[in-house]
Amino acid sequence: MASHLRLAFALLLLSPLAFSFAAAADKVPFALYYETLCPYCSNFIVNYLDKIFHNGLFDIVDLKLVPYGNARVGSNDSISCQHGPYECLLNTVEACAINIWPDVHKHFSFILCVESLVVERKYTDWESCFQKTGLDSRLVADCYTSGNGHKLDLQYAAETSALEPPHTYVPWVVVDGRPLYEDYEKFETYICKAYKGNPPEACKALPVLTTAQKKADRLAHVCYAKRIKRASPISMRRQMLEKIM
């Protein structure tokens, strides 16, 4: 009986399911705390983060996107955003997309589309991303107008406020539990360094950063937390209904 159990256990270890568990355990935790209208966040998403979906690095990370950034929770759980009411709208829209489509490829395709429009200064056309990605706009409209989107915002607010060390600007990139600070554009190198498995080819082409290089390359391409522009939840809700209902 014992020998049969040992054999069954050995077969389980050799099964594809076991290998998938091992692969998942090897993934590097990777989180991006951002706000939708910070130009540096948009640039990072469009010109840096998108690359990992094409070069093989996505397979070794557990990516989490948190669209809240430097917003603040006020009285009666109202939320004010650094770049004004439209940023609050898009933060909630992207939070809803993440919640509705938990598959990272799906919600990232939508977020990438929206943030590309931010880079092009055409973000008021964000609703066109539903057609471009083939995702159902009604699901996001329901999430937004039902108040569920606001609940998601509050969850992200609590998660962002609980960061240790606290974030002082965005984009705030955390790899394997450690913030990269101003060095966030080199996130791929940090991911490869943290990965314990057999690295993908993309890792082999990345430079090894020295302490001197890290200091020299640090530029203030960030949105610091500062004065917040007050949001108008009622007008934003009306605008949302007009655009996607």
Coordinates of N, CA and C in Angstrom, one line a residue:
M1 N 0.8 -1.2 0.0 CA 0.0 0.0 0.0 C 0.9 1.3 0.0
A2 N 1.9 1.3 0.9 CA 2.8 2.4 0.9 C 3.5 2.6 -0.4
S3 N 3.9 1.5 -1.0 CA 4.7 1.7 -2.3 C 3.8 2.3 -3.4
H4 N 2.5 1.9 -3.3 CA 1.5 2.4 -4.3 C 1.3 3.9 -4.1
L5 N 1.3 4.4 -2.8 CA 1.2 5.8 -2.5 C 2.4 6.6 -3.0
R6 N 3.6 6.0 -2.8 CA 4.8 6.6 -3.2 C 4.8 6.8 -4.7
L7 N 4.3 5.7 -5.4 CA 4.3 5.8 -6.9 C 3.3 6.8 -7.4
A8 N 2.2 6.9 -6.7 CA 1.2 7.9 -7.1 C 1.7 9.3 -6.9
F9 N 2.4 9.5 -5.8 CA 2.9 10.8 -5.5 C 4.0 11.2 -6.5
A10 N 4.8 10.2 -6.9 CA 5.9 10.5 -7.9 C 5.3 10.9 -9.2
L11 N 4.2 10.1 -9.6 CA 3.5 10.5 -10.9 C 2.9 11.8 -10.9
L12 N 2.4 12.2 -9.7 CA 1.8 13.5 -9.6 C 2.8 14.6 -9.7
L13 N 4.0 14.4 -9.2 CA 5.1 15.4 -9.3 C 5.5 15.6 -10.8
L14 N 5.4 14.5 -11.5 CA 5.8 14.5 -12.9 C 4.7 15.0 -13.9
S15 N 3.5 15.2 -13.3 CA 2.4 15.6 -14.2 C 2.5 17.1 -14.6
P16 N 1.8 17.4 -15.7 CA 1.8 18.8 -16.1 C 1.2 19.8 -15.1
L17 N 0.2 19.2 -14.3 CA -0.4 20.1 -13.3 C 0.6 20.5 -12.2
A18 N 1.5 19.5 -11.8 CA 2.5 19.8 -10.9 C 3.5 20.9 -11.4
F19 N 3.8 20.7 -12.7 CA 4.7 21.7 -13.3 C 4.1 23.1 -13.3
S20 N 2.8 23.1 -13.6 CA 2.1 24.4 -13.6 C 2.1 25.1 -12.2
F21 N 1.9 24.3 -11.2 CA 2.0 24.8 -9.8 C 3.4 25.4 -9.5
A22 N 4.4 24.6 -10.0 CA 5.8 25.1 -9.7 C 6.0 26.4 -10.5
A23 N 5.5 26.5 -11.7 CA 5.8 27.7 -12.5 C 5.1 28.9 -11.8
A24 N 3.9 28.7 -11.3 CA 3.1 29.7 -10.7 C 3.9 30.2 -9.4
A25 N 4.4 29.2 -8.7 CA 5.1 29.6 -7.5 C 6.4 30.4 -7.7
D26 N 7.0 30.2 -8.9 CA 8.2 30.9 -9.3 C 8.0 32.3 -9.8
K27 N 6.8 32.7 -10.0 CA 6.5 34.0 -10.6 C 6.9 35.1 -9.6
V28 N 7.4 36.2 -10.1 CA 7.8 37.3 -9.3 C 6.7 38.3 -9.1
P29 N 6.3 38.6 -7.9 CA 5.3 39.6 -7.6 C 5.7 41.0 -8.2
F30 N 4.8 41.6 -9.0 CA 5.1 42.8 -9.7 C 3.8 43.7 -9.6
A31 N 3.9 44.8 -9.0 CA 2.7 45.7 -8.8 C 3.0 47.1 -9.3
L32 N 2.1 47.7 -10.0 CA 2.2 49.1 -10.5 C 1.0 49.9 -9.8
Y33 N 1.4 50.8 -9.0 CA 0.5 51.8 -8.4 C 0.5 53.1 -9.2
Y34 N -0.6 53.5 -9.8 CA -0.6 54.6 -10.8 C -1.9 55.3 -10.7
E35 N -1.9 56.4 -11.5 CA -3.1 57.2 -11.7 C -3.2 57.4 -13.2
T36 N -4.5 57.5 -13.7 CA -4.7 57.4 -15.1 C -4.2 58.6 -15.9
L37 N -4.2 59.8 -15.4 CA -3.8 61.0 -16.1 C -2.4 61.5 -15.8
C38 N -1.7 60.8 -15.0 CA -0.3 61.2 -14.8 C 0.5 60.8 -16.0
P39 N 1.1 61.8 -16.7 CA 1.8 61.5 -18.0 C 2.9 60.4 -17.9
Y40 N 3.6 60.4 -16.7 CA 4.6 59.4 -16.5 C 4.1 58.0 -16.3
C41 N 2.9 57.9 -15.7 CA 2.3 56.6 -15.6 C 1.8 56.1 -17.0
S42 N 1.2 57.0 -17.7 CA 0.8 56.6 -19.1 C 2.0 56.2 -19.9
N43 N 3.0 57.0 -19.9 CA 4.2 56.6 -20.7 C 4.8 55.3 -20.2
F44 N 4.8 55.0 -18.9 CA 5.4 53.8 -18.5 C 4.5 52.6 -19.0
I45 N 3.2 52.7 -18.9 CA 2.3 51.6 -19.3 C 2.5 51.4 -20.8
V46 N 2.5 52.4 -21.6 CA 2.5 52.3 -23.1 C 3.9 51.9 -23.6
N47 N 4.9 52.5 -23.1 CA 6.2 52.4 -23.7 C 7.2 51.4 -23.0
Y48 N 6.8 51.0 -21.8 CA 7.6 50.1 -21.0 C 6.9 48.8 -20.6
L49 N 5.8 49.0 -19.9 CA 5.1 47.8 -19.4 C 4.6 46.9 -20.5
D50 N 4.1 47.5 -21.5 CA 3.5 46.7 -22.6 C 4.5 45.7 -23.2
K51 N 5.8 46.0 -23.1 CA 6.8 45.2 -23.7 C 6.9 43.7 -23.1
I52 N 6.5 43.6 -21.8 CA 6.7 42.3 -21.2 C 5.6 41.3 -21.8
F53 N 4.6 41.8 -22.4 CA 3.6 40.9 -23.0 C 4.0 40.4 -24.3
H54 N 5.2 40.9 -24.8 CA 5.7 40.4 -26.1 C 7.1 39.8 -26.1
N55 N 7.8 40.0 -25.0 CA 9.2 39.5 -24.9 C 9.4 38.3 -24.0
G56 N 8.3 37.8 -23.5 CA 8.4 36.6 -22.6 C 8.4 36.8 -21.1
L57 N 8.7 38.1 -20.7 CA 8.8 38.3 -19.3 C 7.5 38.2 -18.5
F58 N 6.4 38.4 -19.3 CA 5.0 38.3 -18.6 C 4.9 36.9 -18.0
D59 N 5.5 35.9 -18.6 CA 5.3 34.5 -18.1 C 6.0 34.3 -16.7
I60 N 6.8 35.2 -16.3 CA 7.5 35.0 -15.0 C 7.1 36.0 -13.9
V61 N 6.0 36.8 -14.2 CA 5.6 37.7 -13.2 C 4.1 37.5 -12.9
D62 N 3.8 37.9 -11.7 CA 2.4 38.0 -11.2 C 2.0 39.5 -11.2
L63 N 1.5 40.0 -12.2 CA 1.3 41.4 -12.4 C 0.0 41.9 -11.8
K64 N 0.1 43.0 -11.0 CA -1.1 43.6 -10.4 C -1.1 45.1 -10.7
L65 N -2.2 45.6 -11.2 CA -2.4 47.0 -11.5 C -3.3 47.7 -10.5
V66 N -2.9 48.8 -9.9 CA -3.7 49.5 -8.9 C -3.9 50.9 -9.3
P67 N -5.1 51.2 -10.0 CA -5.3 52.6 -10.5 C -5.9 53.5 -9.4
Y68 N -5.1 54.1 -8.6 CA -5.5 55.0 -7.6 C -4.5 56.2 -7.4
G69 N -3.3 55.9 -7.2 CA -2.2 56.8 -7.2 C -2.2 57.8 -6.1
N70 N -2.2 59.1 -6.4 CA -2.2 60.2 -5.4 C -3.5 60.7 -5.0
A71 N -4.6 60.0 -5.3 CA -5.9 60.5 -4.9 C -6.1 60.4 -3.4
R72 N -7.1 61.1 -2.9 CA -7.3 61.1 -1.5 C -8.8 60.9 -1.2
V73 N -9.0 60.2 -0.1 CA -10.4 59.9 0.4 C -10.8 61.0 1.4
G74 N -11.9 61.7 1.1 CA -12.4 62.7 2.0 C -13.6 62.3 2.8
S75 N -14.4 63.3 3.2 CA -15.5 63.0 4.0 C -16.6 62.2 3.2
N76 N -17.3 61.4 3.9 CA -18.3 60.5 3.3 C -17.8 59.7 2.2
D77 N -16.5 59.3 2.3 CA -15.8 58.4 1.4 C -15.7 59.0 0.0
S78 N -15.8 60.3 -0.1 CA -15.6 61.0 -1.4 C -14.2 60.9 -1.8
I79 N -13.9 60.8 -3.1 CA -12.5 60.7 -3.6 C -12.2 61.9 -4.5
S80 N -11.0 62.5 -4.2 CA -10.5 63.6 -5.1 C -9.2 63.1 -5.7
C81 N -9.1 63.5 -7.0 CA -7.9 63.0 -7.7 C -7.0 64.1 -8.1
Q82 N -5.7 63.8 -8.3 CA -4.7 64.8 -8.5 C -4.9 65.6 -9.7
H83 N -5.3 64.9 -10.8 CA -5.5 65.6 -12.1 C -7.0 65.9 -12.4
G84 N -7.8 66.0 -11.3 CA -9.2 66.4 -11.5 C -10.2 65.3 -11.7
P85 N -11.4 65.7 -11.9 CA -12.6 64.8 -12.0 C -12.4 63.7 -13.1
Y86 N -11.8 64.1 -14.3 CA -11.7 63.2 -15.4 C -10.8 62.0 -15.0
E87 N -9.8 62.3 -14.2 CA -8.9 61.3 -13.7 C -9.7 60.3 -12.8
C88 N -10.5 60.9 -11.9 CA -11.3 60.0 -11.0 C -12.2 59.1 -11.9
L89 N -12.8 59.6 -12.9 CA -13.6 58.8 -13.8 C -12.8 57.7 -14.4
L90 N -11.6 58.0 -15.0 CA -10.8 56.9 -15.6 C -10.2 56.0 -14.6
N91 N -9.9 56.4 -13.4 CA -9.4 55.5 -12.4 C -10.5 54.5 -12.1
T92 N -11.7 54.9 -12.0 CA -12.8 54.0 -11.7 C -13.1 53.1 -12.9
V93 N -13.1 53.6 -14.1 CA -13.3 52.8 -15.3 C -12.3 51.7 -15.4
E94 N -11.0 52.0 -15.1 CA -10.0 51.0 -15.2 C -10.1 50.0 -14.0
A95 N -10.5 50.5 -12.9 CA -10.7 49.6 -11.7 C -11.8 48.6 -12.1
C96 N -12.9 49.1 -12.7 CA -14.0 48.2 -13.1 C -13.5 47.2 -14.1
A97 N -12.7 47.6 -15.1 CA -12.2 46.7 -16.1 C -11.4 45.6 -15.4
I98 N -10.5 45.9 -14.5 CA -9.7 44.9 -13.8 C -10.6 43.9 -13.1
N99 N -11.7 44.4 -12.4 CA -12.6 43.6 -11.7 C -13.4 42.7 -12.6
I100 N -13.9 43.2 -13.7 CA -14.8 42.5 -14.6 C -14.0 41.5 -15.4
W101 N -12.8 41.8 -15.8 CA -12.0 40.9 -16.6 C -10.7 40.6 -15.9
P102 N -10.8 39.7 -14.9 CA -9.6 39.4 -14.1 C -8.4 38.8 -14.9
D103 N -8.7 38.3 -16.1 CA -7.6 37.9 -17.0 C -6.7 39.1 -17.3
V104 N -5.4 39.1 -17.0 CA -4.6 40.2 -17.1 C -4.5 40.7 -18.6
H105 N -4.5 39.7 -19.5 CA -4.4 40.1 -20.9 C -5.6 40.9 -21.3
K106 N -6.8 40.6 -20.8 CA -8.0 41.3 -21.2 C -8.0 42.7 -20.6
H107 N -7.8 42.8 -19.3 CA -8.0 44.1 -18.7 C -6.8 45.0 -19.1
F108 N -5.6 44.4 -19.3 CA -4.5 45.2 -19.7 C -4.7 45.8 -21.2
S109 N -5.3 45.0 -22.0 CA -5.5 45.5 -23.4 C -6.4 46.7 -23.4
F110 N -7.4 46.8 -22.5 CA -8.2 47.9 -22.4 C -7.5 49.1 -21.8
I111 N -6.7 48.8 -20.7 CA -6.0 49.9 -20.0 C -4.9 50.5 -20.9
L112 N -4.3 49.6 -21.7 CA -3.3 50.1 -22.6 C -3.9 51.0 -23.7
C113 N -5.1 50.7 -24.1 CA -5.8 51.5 -25.1 C -6.1 52.9 -24.5
V114 N -6.6 52.9 -23.3 CA -7.0 54.1 -22.7 C -5.7 55.0 -22.4
E115 N -4.7 54.4 -21.9 CA -3.5 55.1 -21.6 C -2.7 55.6 -22.9
S116 N -2.9 54.9 -23.9 CA -2.3 55.3 -25.2 C -3.0 56.6 -25.7
L117 N -4.3 56.7 -25.4 CA -5.0 57.9 -25.7 C -4.6 59.1 -24.8
V118 N -4.2 58.7 -23.5 CA -3.7 59.8 -22.6 C -2.4 60.3 -23.2
V119 N -1.5 59.4 -23.6 CA -0.3 59.8 -24.2 C -0.5 60.8 -25.4
E120 N -1.5 60.4 -26.2 CA -1.8 61.2 -27.4 C -2.7 62.4 -27.1
R121 N -3.0 62.6 -25.8 CA -3.9 63.7 -25.4 C -5.3 63.7 -26.0
K122 N -5.8 62.4 -26.2 CA -7.1 62.2 -26.7 C -7.9 61.4 -25.8
Y123 N -7.7 61.5 -24.5 CA -8.3 60.6 -23.5 C -9.8 60.7 -23.4
T124 N -10.3 61.9 -23.9 CA -11.8 62.0 -23.9 C -12.5 61.0 -24.8
D125 N -11.7 60.4 -25.7 CA -12.2 59.4 -26.6 C -12.0 58.0 -26.0
W126 N -11.8 57.9 -24.7 CA -11.5 56.6 -24.1 C -12.6 55.5 -24.4
E127 N -13.9 55.9 -24.6 CA -14.9 54.9 -24.8 C -14.7 54.1 -26.1
S128 N -13.9 54.7 -27.0 CA -13.6 54.0 -28.3 C -12.8 52.7 -28.0
C129 N -12.2 52.6 -26.8 CA -11.4 51.4 -26.5 C -12.3 50.1 -26.3
F130 N -13.6 50.3 -26.1 CA -14.4 49.1 -26.0 C -14.5 48.5 -27.4
Q131 N -14.7 49.3 -28.4 CA -14.8 48.7 -29.8 C -13.4 48.2 -30.2
K132 N -12.4 48.9 -29.9 CA -11.0 48.4 -30.3 C -10.6 47.1 -29.7
T133 N -11.1 46.9 -28.4 CA -10.7 45.6 -27.7 C -11.8 44.6 -27.8
G134 N -13.0 44.9 -28.2 CA -14.1 44.0 -28.3 C -14.7 43.6 -26.9
L135 N -14.4 44.5 -26.0 CA -15.0 44.3 -24.6 C -16.3 45.0 -24.5
D136 N -17.2 44.5 -23.6 CA -18.6 45.0 -23.5 C -18.6 46.2 -22.6
S137 N -19.0 47.4 -23.2 CA -19.0 48.6 -22.4 C -20.1 48.6 -21.4
R138 N -21.2 47.8 -21.6 CA -22.3 47.8 -20.6 C -21.8 47.3 -19.2
L139 N -20.9 46.4 -19.2 CA -20.4 45.8 -18.0 C -19.7 46.9 -17.1
V140 N -18.9 47.7 -17.8 CA -18.2 48.8 -17.1 C -19.2 49.9 -16.7
A141 N -20.2 50.1 -17.5 CA -21.3 51.1 -17.2 C -22.0 50.7 -15.9
D142 N -22.4 49.4 -15.9 CA -23.1 48.9 -14.7 C -22.2 49.0 -13.4
C143 N -20.9 48.6 -13.6 CA -20.0 48.7 -12.4 C -19.9 50.1 -11.9
Y144 N -19.8 51.1 -12.8 CA -19.6 52.5 -12.5 C -20.9 53.1 -11.8
T145 N -22.0 52.9 -12.5 CA -23.3 53.5 -12.0 C -23.9 52.8 -10.8
S146 N -23.5 51.6 -10.6 CA -24.1 50.8 -9.4 C -23.4 51.2 -8.1
G147 N -22.3 51.9 -8.2 CA -21.5 52.2 -7.0 C -20.4 51.2 -6.7
N148 N -20.4 50.1 -7.5 CA -19.4 49.1 -7.2 C -18.0 49.6 -7.6
G149 N -17.9 50.4 -8.6 CA -16.7 51.0 -9.0 C -16.1 51.9 -7.9
H150 N -16.9 52.6 -7.2 CA -16.5 53.4 -6.1 C -16.0 52.6 -4.9
K151 N -16.6 51.4 -4.7 CA -16.1 50.5 -3.7 C -14.7 50.0 -4.1
L152 N -14.5 49.7 -5.3 CA -13.2 49.3 -5.8 C -12.2 50.4 -5.6
D153 N -12.6 51.6 -5.8 CA -11.6 52.7 -5.6 C -11.2 52.8 -4.1
L154 N -12.2 52.6 -3.2 CA -11.9 52.7 -1.8 C -11.0 51.5 -1.4
Q155 N -11.2 50.3 -2.0 CA -10.3 49.2 -1.7 C -8.8 49.5 -2.2
Y156 N -8.7 50.1 -3.4 CA -7.4 50.5 -3.9 C -6.8 51.6 -3.0
A157 N -7.6 52.5 -2.5 CA -7.2 53.6 -1.6 C -6.5 53.0 -0.4
A158 N -7.2 52.0 0.2 CA -6.7 51.4 1.4 C -5.4 50.6 1.1
E159 N -5.4 49.9 0.0 CA -4.2 49.2 -0.4 C -3.0 50.1 -0.6
T160 N -3.2 51.2 -1.3 CA -2.2 52.2 -1.6 C -1.7 52.8 -0.3
S161 N -2.6 53.2 0.6 CA -2.2 53.8 1.9 C -1.5 52.9 2.8
A162 N -1.6 51.6 2.6 CA -0.9 50.6 3.4 C 0.5 50.2 2.9
L163 N 0.9 50.8 1.9 CA 2.2 50.5 1.3 C 3.3 50.9 2.3
E164 N 4.3 50.0 2.5 CA 5.5 50.2 3.3 C 6.7 49.9 2.5
P165 N 7.6 50.9 2.3 CA 7.4 52.3 2.7 C 6.3 53.0 2.0
P166 N 5.7 54.0 2.5 CA 4.6 54.7 1.8 C 5.1 55.3 0.5
H167 N 4.2 55.3 -0.5 CA 4.5 55.9 -1.7 C 4.5 57.4 -1.6
T168 N 5.3 58.1 -2.4 CA 5.4 59.5 -2.4 C 5.1 60.1 -3.8
Y169 N 5.0 59.3 -4.7 CA 4.7 59.7 -6.1 C 4.3 58.5 -6.9
V170 N 3.9 58.7 -8.1 CA 3.6 57.6 -9.1 C 4.2 58.0 -10.4
P171 N 4.6 56.9 -11.2 CA 4.3 55.5 -11.0 C 5.2 55.0 -9.8
W172 N 4.5 54.1 -9.0 CA 5.2 53.5 -7.9 C 5.3 52.0 -8.2
V173 N 6.4 51.5 -8.6 CA 6.6 50.2 -9.1 C 7.3 49.3 -8.0
V174 N 6.6 48.2 -7.7 CA 7.1 47.3 -6.6 C 7.4 45.9 -7.2
V175 N 8.6 45.4 -7.1 CA 9.0 44.1 -7.6 C 9.5 43.3 -6.5
D176 N 8.9 42.1 -6.3 CA 9.2 41.2 -5.3 C 9.1 41.9 -3.9
G177 N 8.1 42.7 -3.7 CA 7.9 43.4 -2.4 C 8.8 44.6 -2.2
R178 N 9.6 45.0 -3.1 CA 10.5 46.1 -2.9 C 10.2 47.2 -4.0
P179 N 10.0 48.5 -3.5 CA 9.8 49.6 -4.5 C 11.1 49.9 -5.2
L180 N 10.9 50.3 -6.5 CA 12.1 50.6 -7.3 C 12.4 52.1 -7.3
Y181 N 11.5 52.9 -6.7 CA 11.7 54.3 -6.6 C 11.8 54.9 -8.0
E182 N 12.8 55.9 -8.2 CA 12.9 56.5 -9.5 C 13.5 55.6 -10.6
D183 N 14.0 54.4 -10.1 CA 14.6 53.5 -11.0 C 13.6 52.6 -11.7
Y184 N 12.3 52.9 -11.7 CA 11.3 52.0 -12.1 C 11.3 51.6 -13.6
E185 N 11.9 52.5 -14.4 CA 12.0 52.1 -15.9 C 12.9 50.9 -16.1
K186 N 13.7 50.6 -15.1 CA 14.6 49.4 -15.3 C 14.0 48.2 -14.6
F187 N 12.6 48.2 -14.5 CA 11.9 47.1 -13.8 C 12.2 45.7 -14.4
E188 N 12.5 45.6 -15.7 CA 12.7 44.3 -16.2 C 14.0 43.6 -15.6
T189 N 15.0 44.4 -15.5 CA 16.2 43.9 -14.9 C 16.0 43.4 -13.4
Y190 N 15.2 44.2 -12.7 CA 14.9 43.8 -11.3 C 14.0 42.5 -11.3
I191 N 13.1 42.3 -12.2 CA 12.3 41.1 -12.3 C 13.2 39.9 -12.6
C192 N 14.1 40.1 -13.6 CA 15.0 39.0 -13.9 C 15.9 38.6 -12.8
K193 N 16.3 39.6 -12.0 CA 17.2 39.3 -10.9 C 16.5 38.6 -9.8
A194 N 15.2 38.9 -9.6 CA 14.4 38.3 -8.5 C 13.9 36.9 -8.9
Y195 N 13.9 36.6 -10.2 CA 13.3 35.3 -10.7 C 14.3 34.2 -10.4
K196 N 13.7 33.1 -9.8 CA 14.5 32.0 -9.3 C 14.6 30.8 -10.3
G197 N 13.8 30.9 -11.3 CA 13.7 29.8 -12.3 C 14.7 30.0 -13.4
N198 N 14.5 29.3 -14.5 CA 15.3 29.4 -15.7 C 14.8 30.7 -16.4
P199 N 15.7 31.7 -16.5 CA 15.2 33.0 -17.1 C 14.9 32.9 -18.6
P200 N 13.9 33.7 -19.0 CA 13.6 33.7 -20.5 C 14.7 34.5 -21.2
E201 N 14.7 34.3 -22.5 CA 15.8 35.0 -23.3 C 15.8 36.5 -23.1
A202 N 14.7 37.1 -22.9 CA 14.7 38.5 -22.7 C 15.6 39.0 -21.5
C203 N 15.7 38.1 -20.5 CA 16.6 38.5 -19.4 C 18.0 38.6 -19.8
K204 N 18.4 37.7 -20.7 CA 19.8 37.7 -21.0 C 20.3 38.9 -21.8
A205 N 19.4 39.6 -22.4 CA 19.8 40.8 -23.1 C 19.8 42.1 -22.3
L206 N 19.3 42.0 -21.0 CA 19.2 43.2 -20.2 C 20.6 43.5 -19.5
P207 N 20.9 44.8 -19.3 CA 22.1 45.2 -18.7 C 22.1 44.9 -17.2
V208 N 23.3 44.6 -16.6 CA 23.4 44.5 -15.2 C 23.6 45.9 -14.6
L209 N 22.8 46.3 -13.7 CA 22.9 47.7 -13.2 C 23.9 47.7 -12.0
T210 N 24.8 48.7 -12.1 CA 25.7 48.9 -11.0 C 25.1 50.1 -10.1
T211 N 25.6 50.2 -8.9 CA 25.1 51.3 -8.0 C 25.3 52.6 -8.7
A212 N 26.4 52.8 -9.3 CA 26.7 54.1 -10.0 C 25.7 54.4 -11.1
Q213 N 25.3 53.4 -11.9 CA 24.4 53.5 -12.9 C 23.0 53.9 -12.4
K214 N 22.6 53.2 -11.3 CA 21.3 53.5 -10.7 C 21.2 54.9 -10.3
K215 N 22.2 55.5 -9.7 CA 22.2 56.8 -9.2 C 22.2 57.8 -10.4
A216 N 23.0 57.5 -11.5 CA 23.1 58.4 -12.6 C 21.8 58.4 -13.4
D217 N 21.1 57.3 -13.5 CA 19.9 57.1 -14.3 C 18.7 57.6 -13.7
R218 N 18.7 57.9 -12.4 CA 17.5 58.3 -11.7 C 17.1 59.8 -12.1
L219 N 15.9 59.9 -12.7 CA 15.4 61.2 -13.1 C 14.0 61.3 -12.5
A220 N 13.6 62.5 -12.2 CA 12.3 62.7 -11.6 C 11.1 62.6 -12.6
H221 N 11.0 61.5 -13.3 CA 9.9 61.3 -14.2 C 8.7 60.7 -13.4
V222 N 8.2 61.5 -12.5 CA 7.1 61.0 -11.6 C 6.1 62.1 -11.3
C223 N 4.9 61.8 -10.9 CA 4.0 62.7 -10.4 C 3.9 62.7 -8.9
Y224 N 4.5 63.7 -8.2 CA 4.5 63.7 -6.8 C 3.1 64.0 -6.2
A225 N 2.9 63.5 -5.0 CA 1.6 63.8 -4.4 C 1.6 65.3 -4.0
K226 N 0.6 66.0 -4.4 CA 0.5 67.4 -4.0 C -1.0 67.8 -4.0
R227 N -1.3 69.1 -4.3 CA -2.6 69.6 -4.2 C -3.6 68.8 -5.1
I228 N -4.7 68.5 -4.6 CA -5.7 67.7 -5.3 C -6.8 68.5 -5.9
K229 N -7.2 68.3 -7.1 CA -8.3 68.9 -7.7 C -9.6 68.2 -7.3
R230 N -10.6 68.9 -6.8 CA -11.8 68.3 -6.4 C -12.6 67.7 -7.5
A231 N -13.2 66.5 -7.2 CA -14.0 65.8 -8.2 C -15.4 66.2 -8.0
S232 N -16.2 65.9 -9.1 CA -17.6 66.1 -9.0 C -18.3 64.8 -9.4
P233 N -18.6 63.9 -8.4 CA -19.1 62.6 -8.7 C -20.4 62.6 -9.6
I234 N -21.3 63.6 -9.3 CA -22.6 63.6 -10.0 C -22.4 63.9 -11.5
S235 N -21.6 64.9 -11.8 CA -21.3 65.2 -13.2 C -20.6 64.1 -13.9
M236 N -19.7 63.5 -13.2 CA -18.9 62.4 -13.9 C -19.9 61.2 -14.2
R237 N -20.8 60.9 -13.2 CA -21.7 59.8 -13.5 C -22.6 60.1 -14.7
R238 N -23.1 61.4 -14.8 CA -23.9 61.7 -16.0 C -23.1 61.6 -17.2
Q239 N -21.8 62.0 -17.2 CA -21.0 61.9 -18.4 C -20.8 60.4 -18.8
M240 N -20.6 59.6 -17.8 CA -20.4 58.2 -18.0 C -21.6 57.6 -18.7
L241 N -22.8 57.9 -18.2 CA -24.0 57.4 -18.8 C -24.2 57.9 -20.3
E242 N -23.9 59.1 -20.5 CA -24.0 59.7 -21.9 C -23.1 59.0 -22.8
K243 N -21.9 58.6 -22.4 CA -20.9 58.1 -23.3 C -21.1 56.6 -23.6
I244 N -21.5 55.8 -22.6 CA -21.5 54.4 -22.9 C -22.8 53.6 -22.7
M245 N -23.9 54.4 -22.4 CA -25.1 53.7 -22.2 C -25.9 53.7 -23.6

